[in-house]
């Protein structure tokens, strides 16, 4: 059976007529029967059909990855880096195909997919170039008492990392998880979202295409629903890097607790932006408009809440109304954003907006009429009670709440008053760093929004319900490694505290050393 698909696939095996992805017999048990269709959220056009992998399939893919991992680890930093750079070059050459696929799958404009790809490429390159510096064996000072020992620290690969990805950044999240795990010497098994499996599978296959000499199982993928993700959590992998919602994050952590598998959780957010009295209001409105409505607000980091100081409230509201009203929504690539990817999310947005309006909020732009599934036109709500879902819960749609505060202190207090803590931003000409320091979030941007996410040297992750653990930066590489401490005795110092018999002099000598070393204050 033949057909055209991503990566130039032309031949499908019998029984998999509709799969438009690479088929890997080794990844499927003979009895894998179920499939699911992936469709465009607005047109309903079928993008592909994918297997629902069973626990047995998952176990097989993990076993293959484990068998291949040592080959990858043994290559060492330089060779791994070479192969990771080959991967970036392959991806760059196929960027048009990737943008078209991401657009077909999620309905987001090709420019947004391109943005994701660019960020993913930056991550792969950074991880490849910095892994040796961060993880290589190094000597540490053993302390005066053990000066006869050499002490070394090294960060070793964990083995197999399971990466579970959401649908909203279908290319970026897989690339990012794979980049740090692979650079640290691990094999990877990816479980993409059931709503974005085409791009996720493509991400894995692209590595194989760029590195045909690598053992086939080094990077693997499994597709399906929550059960497939659960199977990956309990398959004996050495780490689960999960990106997704808070409720699923809880389930992942519970499942991983059974095998004591460590987890990295990148969860939701309710990012706040503070607009201080001395803010550049044009810059603030431009950034809030982009951060709030980019990708129809379906972004973990973005702008869901704005706290504007009352002295500049009217000027800010006038500017934001003007900007947001100009946004265009639709399928055309020139549009600012496209459809909602998940039908269920539209109900969440409707509930949040309806409750806020019922409780006395004002719709500055749009309102309930803006919800025309699968599209939601921009909605800006002002003066929303702080205990409304639109302020406390992740809306994950093109809705921005703007509340007025008397001063920056009140803004900080409210910004910190949700259970989330992913990103935040502040606009202030003179006090940005001081305000940023007081915000409880994994990252804060001053006089712009979200830019720290695009700097691979900076750690990315959240606090509170936004999760824990980090992608990116030195921390992101260490996340996929285990620290190994080694000591080597170089010579004997006579008084050996770790040997019998205990001599009579030992106690008074150690007493003297102890007092000399620790009795002074400061
Ligand atoms: P989700 O939690 O519904 O699903 C995420 C992934 O988990 C999917 O692949 C899904 O199949 C899988 N899954 C479902 N049940 C599972 C289970 N029991 N065990 C293991 N895996 C399971 O999230 P989503 O709707 O795909 O993504 C949107 C959410 O992701 C939002 O909350 C968003 O804020 C968050 N997100 C966070 C970040 C970040 O970096 N912090 C980035 C992107 C998205």
PDB file of N, CA, C and O and ligand atoms in Angstrom, residues 164-169 191-194 224-226 229-230 233 242-245 248 251-252 266-269 300 342 394 396 422 460, ligand 1:
ATOM      1  N   UNK A 164       7.189  12.758  27.856  1.00  0.00           N
ATOM      2  CA  UNK A 164       5.746  12.796  27.558  1.00  0.00           C
ATOM      3  C   UNK A 164       5.382  14.245  27.241  1.00  0.00           C
ATOM      4  O   UNK A 164       5.652  15.148  28.036  1.00  0.00           O
ATOM      5  N   UNK A 165       4.805  14.450  26.056  1.00  0.00           N
ATOM      6  CA  UNK A 165       4.637  15.827  25.566  1.00  0.00           C
ATOM      7  C   UNK A 165       3.166  16.205  25.387  1.00  0.00           C
ATOM      8  O   UNK A 165       2.330  15.350  25.109  1.00  0.00           O
ATOM      9  N   UNK A 166       2.881  17.509  25.511  1.00  0.00           N
ATOM     10  CA  UNK A 166       1.521  18.006  25.267  1.00  0.00           C
ATOM     11  C   UNK A 166       1.342  18.363  23.790  1.00  0.00           C
ATOM     12  O   UNK A 166       2.267  18.242  22.998  1.00  0.00           O
ATOM     13  N   UNK A 167       0.158  18.860  23.446  1.00  0.00           N
ATOM     14  CA  UNK A 167      -0.135  19.167  22.040  1.00  0.00           C
ATOM     15  C   UNK A 167       0.180  20.610  21.679  1.00  0.00           C
ATOM     16  O   UNK A 167       0.251  20.943  20.505  1.00  0.00           O
ATOM     17  N   UNK A 168       0.337  21.480  22.677  1.00  0.00           N
ATOM     18  CA  UNK A 168       0.342  22.900  22.306  1.00  0.00           C
ATOM     19  C   UNK A 168       1.659  23.379  21.703  1.00  0.00           C
ATOM     20  O   UNK A 168       1.672  24.327  20.936  1.00  0.00           O
ATOM     21  N   UNK A 169       2.785  22.723  22.064  1.00  0.00           N
ATOM     22  CA  UNK A 169       4.040  22.995  21.363  1.00  0.00           C
ATOM     23  C   UNK A 169       4.536  21.662  20.821  1.00  0.00           C
ATOM     24  O   UNK A 169       5.475  21.063  21.347  1.00  0.00           O
ATOM     25  N   UNK A 191       6.573  10.016  24.023  1.00  0.00           N
ATOM     26  CA  UNK A 191       5.127   9.791  23.873  1.00  0.00           C
ATOM     27  C   UNK A 191       4.525  11.171  23.581  1.00  0.00           C
ATOM     28  O   UNK A 191       4.314  11.987  24.480  1.00  0.00           O
ATOM     29  N   UNK A 192       4.241  11.471  22.290  1.00  0.00           N
ATOM     30  CA  UNK A 192       3.627  12.758  21.986  1.00  0.00           C
ATOM     31  C   UNK A 192       2.145  12.744  22.347  1.00  0.00           C
ATOM     32  O   UNK A 192       1.567  11.681  22.563  1.00  0.00           O
ATOM     33  N   UNK A 193       1.544  13.914  22.367  1.00  0.00           N
ATOM     34  CA  UNK A 193       0.114  13.997  22.640  1.00  0.00           C
ATOM     35  C   UNK A 193      -0.674  13.304  21.528  1.00  0.00           C
ATOM     36  O   UNK A 193      -0.266  13.311  20.361  1.00  0.00           O
ATOM     37  N   UNK A 194      -1.809  12.780  21.888  1.00  0.00           N
ATOM     38  CA  UNK A 194      -2.707  12.177  20.890  1.00  0.00           C
ATOM     39  C   UNK A 194      -3.225  13.224  19.906  1.00  0.00           C
ATOM     40  O   UNK A 194      -3.757  12.885  18.855  1.00  0.00           O
ATOM     41  N   UNK A 224      -0.516   7.079  21.382  1.00  0.00           N
ATOM     42  CA  UNK A 224      -1.744   6.600  22.015  1.00  0.00           C
ATOM     43  C   UNK A 224      -2.261   7.635  22.990  1.00  0.00           C
ATOM     44  O   UNK A 224      -1.935   8.831  22.890  1.00  0.00           O
ATOM     45  N   UNK A 225      -3.040   7.174  23.955  1.00  0.00           N
ATOM     46  CA  UNK A 225      -3.711   8.073  24.900  1.00  0.00           C
ATOM     47  C   UNK A 225      -3.021   7.982  26.278  1.00  0.00           C
ATOM     48  O   UNK A 225      -1.871   7.580  26.371  1.00  0.00           O
ATOM     49  N   UNK A 226      -3.800   8.326  27.314  1.00  0.00           N
ATOM     50  CA  UNK A 226      -3.234   8.317  28.657  1.00  0.00           C
ATOM     51  C   UNK A 226      -2.665   6.965  29.064  1.00  0.00           C
ATOM     52  O   UNK A 226      -1.648   6.888  29.748  1.00  0.00           O
ATOM     53  N   UNK A 229       0.796   6.612  27.914  1.00  0.00           N
ATOM     54  CA  UNK A 229       1.682   7.442  28.736  1.00  0.00           C
ATOM     55  C   UNK A 229       1.926   6.781  30.089  1.00  0.00           C
ATOM     56  O   UNK A 229       3.057   6.752  30.583  1.00  0.00           O
ATOM     57  N   UNK A 230       0.860   6.228  30.663  1.00  0.00           N
ATOM     58  CA  UNK A 230       0.994   5.543  31.948  1.00  0.00           C
ATOM     59  C   UNK A 230       1.954   4.363  31.807  1.00  0.00           C
ATOM     60  O   UNK A 230       2.806   4.130  32.681  1.00  0.00           O
ATOM     61  N   UNK A 233       5.404   5.474  32.001  1.00  0.00           N
ATOM     62  CA  UNK A 233       5.811   5.828  33.373  1.00  0.00           C
ATOM     63  C   UNK A 233       6.206   4.589  34.178  1.00  0.00           C
ATOM     64  O   UNK A 233       7.028   4.674  35.092  1.00  0.00           O
ATOM     65  N   UNK A 242       7.887  15.028  32.036  1.00  0.00           N
ATOM     66  CA  UNK A 242       6.489  15.216  31.645  1.00  0.00           C
ATOM     67  C   UNK A 242       6.168  16.692  31.456  1.00  0.00           C
ATOM     68  O   UNK A 242       6.466  17.509  32.337  1.00  0.00           O
ATOM     69  N   UNK A 243       5.557  17.032  30.350  1.00  0.00           N
ATOM     70  CA  UNK A 243       5.033  18.379  30.140  1.00  0.00           C
ATOM     71  C   UNK A 243       3.545  18.243  29.857  1.00  0.00           C
ATOM     72  O   UNK A 243       3.154  17.514  28.946  1.00  0.00           O
ATOM     73  N   UNK A 244       2.734  18.905  30.639  1.00  0.00           N
ATOM     74  CA  UNK A 244       1.293  18.801  30.439  1.00  0.00           C
ATOM     75  C   UNK A 244       0.545  19.481  31.567  1.00  0.00           C
ATOM     76  O   UNK A 244       1.070  20.376  32.234  1.00  0.00           O
ATOM     77  N   UNK A 245      -0.679  19.023  31.792  1.00  0.00           N
ATOM     78  CA  UNK A 245      -1.551  19.690  32.760  1.00  0.00           C
ATOM     79  C   UNK A 245      -1.271  19.233  34.192  1.00  0.00           C
ATOM     80  O   UNK A 245      -0.665  18.168  34.411  1.00  0.00           O
ATOM     81  N   UNK A 248      -2.861  15.685  35.104  1.00  0.00           N
ATOM     82  CA  UNK A 248      -2.092  14.560  34.560  1.00  0.00           C
ATOM     83  C   UNK A 248      -0.730  14.465  35.251  1.00  0.00           C
ATOM     84  O   UNK A 248      -0.236  13.371  35.513  1.00  0.00           O
ATOM     85  N   UNK A 251      -1.037  12.389  38.213  1.00  0.00           N
ATOM     86  CA  UNK A 251      -1.131  10.950  37.902  1.00  0.00           C
ATOM     87  C   UNK A 251       0.241  10.393  37.535  1.00  0.00           C
ATOM     88  O   UNK A 251       0.595   9.287  37.910  1.00  0.00           O
ATOM     89  N   UNK A 252       0.993  11.178  36.777  1.00  0.00           N
ATOM     90  CA  UNK A 252       2.331  10.736  36.357  1.00  0.00           C
ATOM     91  C   UNK A 252       3.212  10.517  37.590  1.00  0.00           C
ATOM     92  O   UNK A 252       3.911   9.507  37.722  1.00  0.00           O
ATOM     93  N   UNK A 266       6.734  19.738  34.052  1.00  0.00           N
ATOM     94  CA  UNK A 266       6.543  21.085  33.485  1.00  0.00           C
ATOM     95  C   UNK A 266       5.043  21.238  33.285  1.00  0.00           C
ATOM     96  O   UNK A 266       4.485  20.693  32.328  1.00  0.00           O
ATOM     97  N   UNK A 267       4.389  21.953  34.179  1.00  0.00           N
ATOM     98  CA  UNK A 267       2.922  21.973  34.173  1.00  0.00           C
ATOM     99  C   UNK A 267       2.380  23.339  33.748  1.00  0.00           C
ATOM    100  O   UNK A 267       3.078  24.112  33.114  1.00  0.00           O
ATOM    101  N   UNK A 268       1.164  23.607  34.113  1.00  0.00           N
ATOM    102  CA  UNK A 268       0.488  24.808  33.624  1.00  0.00           C
ATOM    103  C   UNK A 268       0.939  26.092  34.299  1.00  0.00           C
ATOM    104  O   UNK A 268       1.815  26.096  35.177  1.00  0.00           O
ATOM    105  N   UNK A 269       0.316  27.185  33.903  1.00  0.00           N
ATOM    106  CA  UNK A 269       0.664  28.475  34.486  1.00  0.00           C
ATOM    107  C   UNK A 269      -0.504  29.442  34.448  1.00  0.00           C
ATOM    108  O   UNK A 269      -1.552  29.172  33.837  1.00  0.00           O
ATOM    109  N   UNK A 300       1.743  27.610  27.699  1.00  0.00           N
ATOM    110  CA  UNK A 300       1.967  27.485  29.150  1.00  0.00           C
ATOM    111  C   UNK A 300       2.498  28.795  29.704  1.00  0.00           C
ATOM    112  O   UNK A 300       2.064  29.266  30.750  1.00  0.00           O
ATOM    113  N   UNK A 342      -8.187  22.078  20.907  1.00  0.00           N
ATOM    114  CA  UNK A 342      -9.049  21.100  21.582  1.00  0.00           C
ATOM    115  C   UNK A 342     -10.462  21.653  21.760  1.00  0.00           C
ATOM    116  O   UNK A 342     -10.631  22.722  22.364  1.00  0.00           O
ATOM    117  N   UNK A 394      -5.935  28.129  35.015  1.00  0.00           N
ATOM    118  CA  UNK A 394      -5.372  28.308  33.681  1.00  0.00           C
ATOM    119  C   UNK A 394      -6.522  28.368  32.672  1.00  0.00           C
ATOM    120  O   UNK A 394      -7.316  27.436  32.581  1.00  0.00           O
ATOM    121  N   UNK A 396      -6.052  29.135  29.245  1.00  0.00           N
ATOM    122  CA  UNK A 396      -5.489  28.484  28.058  1.00  0.00           C
ATOM    123  C   UNK A 396      -6.282  28.831  26.802  1.00  0.00           C
ATOM    124  O   UNK A 396      -6.609  27.969  25.982  1.00  0.00           O
ATOM    125  N   UNK A 422       4.844  29.845  36.990  1.00  0.00           N
ATOM    126  CA  UNK A 422       5.674  29.474  35.841  1.00  0.00           C
ATOM    127  C   UNK A 422       6.491  30.690  35.362  1.00  0.00           C
ATOM    128  O   UNK A 422       7.684  30.744  35.553  1.00  0.00           O
ATOM    129  N   UNK A 460      14.600  26.588  32.619  1.00  0.00           N
ATOM    130  CA  UNK A 460      13.177  26.835  32.391  1.00  0.00           C
ATOM    131  C   UNK A 460      12.344  25.827  33.183  1.00  0.00           C
ATOM    132  O   UNK A 460      12.537  24.618  33.064  1.00  0.00           O
TER     133      UNK A 460
HETATM  134  P1  LIG B   1      -2.349  16.696  29.246  1.00  0.00           P
HETATM  135  O1  LIG B   1      -1.920  16.652  30.663  1.00  0.00           O
HETATM  136  O2  LIG B   1      -3.762  16.431  28.934  1.00  0.00           O
HETATM  137  O3  LIG B   1      -1.512  15.651  28.369  1.00  0.00           O
HETATM  138  C1  LIG B   1      -0.096  15.695  28.265  1.00  0.00           C
HETATM  139  C2  LIG B   1       0.416  14.338  27.843  1.00  0.00           C
HETATM  140  O4  LIG B   1       0.187  13.393  28.892  1.00  0.00           O
HETATM  141  C3  LIG B   1      -0.245  13.750  26.601  1.00  0.00           C
HETATM  142  O5  LIG B   1       0.742  13.138  25.801  1.00  0.00           O
HETATM  143  C4  LIG B   1      -1.191  12.722  27.176  1.00  0.00           C
HETATM  144  O6  LIG B   1      -1.501  11.659  26.300  1.00  0.00           O
HETATM  145  C5  LIG B   1      -0.376  12.206  28.352  1.00  0.00           C
HETATM  146  N1  LIG B   1      -1.143  11.548  29.419  1.00  0.00           N
HETATM  147  C6  LIG B   1      -2.471  11.650  29.699  1.00  0.00           C
HETATM  148  N2  LIG B   1      -2.779  10.895  30.777  1.00  0.00           N
HETATM  149  C7  LIG B   1      -1.630  10.311  31.193  1.00  0.00           C
HETATM  150  C8  LIG B   1      -1.296   9.437  32.259  1.00  0.00           C
HETATM  151  N3  LIG B   1      -2.208   9.005  33.129  1.00  0.00           N
HETATM  152  N4  LIG B   1      -0.014   9.054  32.396  1.00  0.00           N
HETATM  153  C9  LIG B   1       0.938   9.504  31.544  1.00  0.00           C
HETATM  154  N5  LIG B   1       0.675  10.320  30.509  1.00  0.00           N
HETATM  155  C10 LIG B   1      -0.590  10.729  30.327  1.00  0.00           C
HETATM  156  O7  LIG B   1      -1.902  18.128  28.704  1.00  0.00           O
HETATM  157  P2  LIG B   1      -2.209  18.789  27.297  1.00  0.00           P
HETATM  158  O8  LIG B   1      -3.643  19.175  27.239  1.00  0.00           O
HETATM  159  O9  LIG B   1      -1.655  17.956  26.204  1.00  0.00           O
HETATM  160  O10 LIG B   1      -1.304  20.099  27.366  1.00  0.00           O
HETATM  161  C11 LIG B   1      -1.741  21.318  27.905  1.00  0.00           C
HETATM  162  C12 LIG B   1      -1.158  21.526  29.280  1.00  0.00           C
HETATM  163  O11 LIG B   1       0.260  21.438  29.220  1.00  0.00           O
HETATM  164  C13 LIG B   1      -1.459  22.902  29.833  1.00  0.00           C
HETATM  165  O12 LIG B   1      -1.780  22.808  31.198  1.00  0.00           O
HETATM  166  C14 LIG B   1      -0.132  23.643  29.644  1.00  0.00           C
HETATM  167  O13 LIG B   1       0.056  24.724  30.523  1.00  0.00           O
HETATM  168  C15 LIG B   1       0.847  22.561  29.897  1.00  0.00           C
HETATM  169  N6  LIG B   1       2.138  22.881  29.302  1.00  0.00           N
HETATM  170  C16 LIG B   1       3.182  23.186  30.135  1.00  0.00           C
HETATM  171  C17 LIG B   1       4.414  23.525  29.604  1.00  0.00           C
HETATM  172  C18 LIG B   1       5.590  23.869  30.497  1.00  0.00           C
HETATM  173  O14 LIG B   1       6.693  23.881  29.997  1.00  0.00           O
HETATM  174  N7  LIG B   1       5.400  24.138  31.773  1.00  0.00           N
HETATM  175  C19 LIG B   1       4.589  23.557  28.205  1.00  0.00           C
HETATM  176  C20 LIG B   1       3.511  23.248  27.393  1.00  0.00           C
HETATM  177  C21 LIG B   1       2.284  22.907  27.950  1.00  0.00           C
END
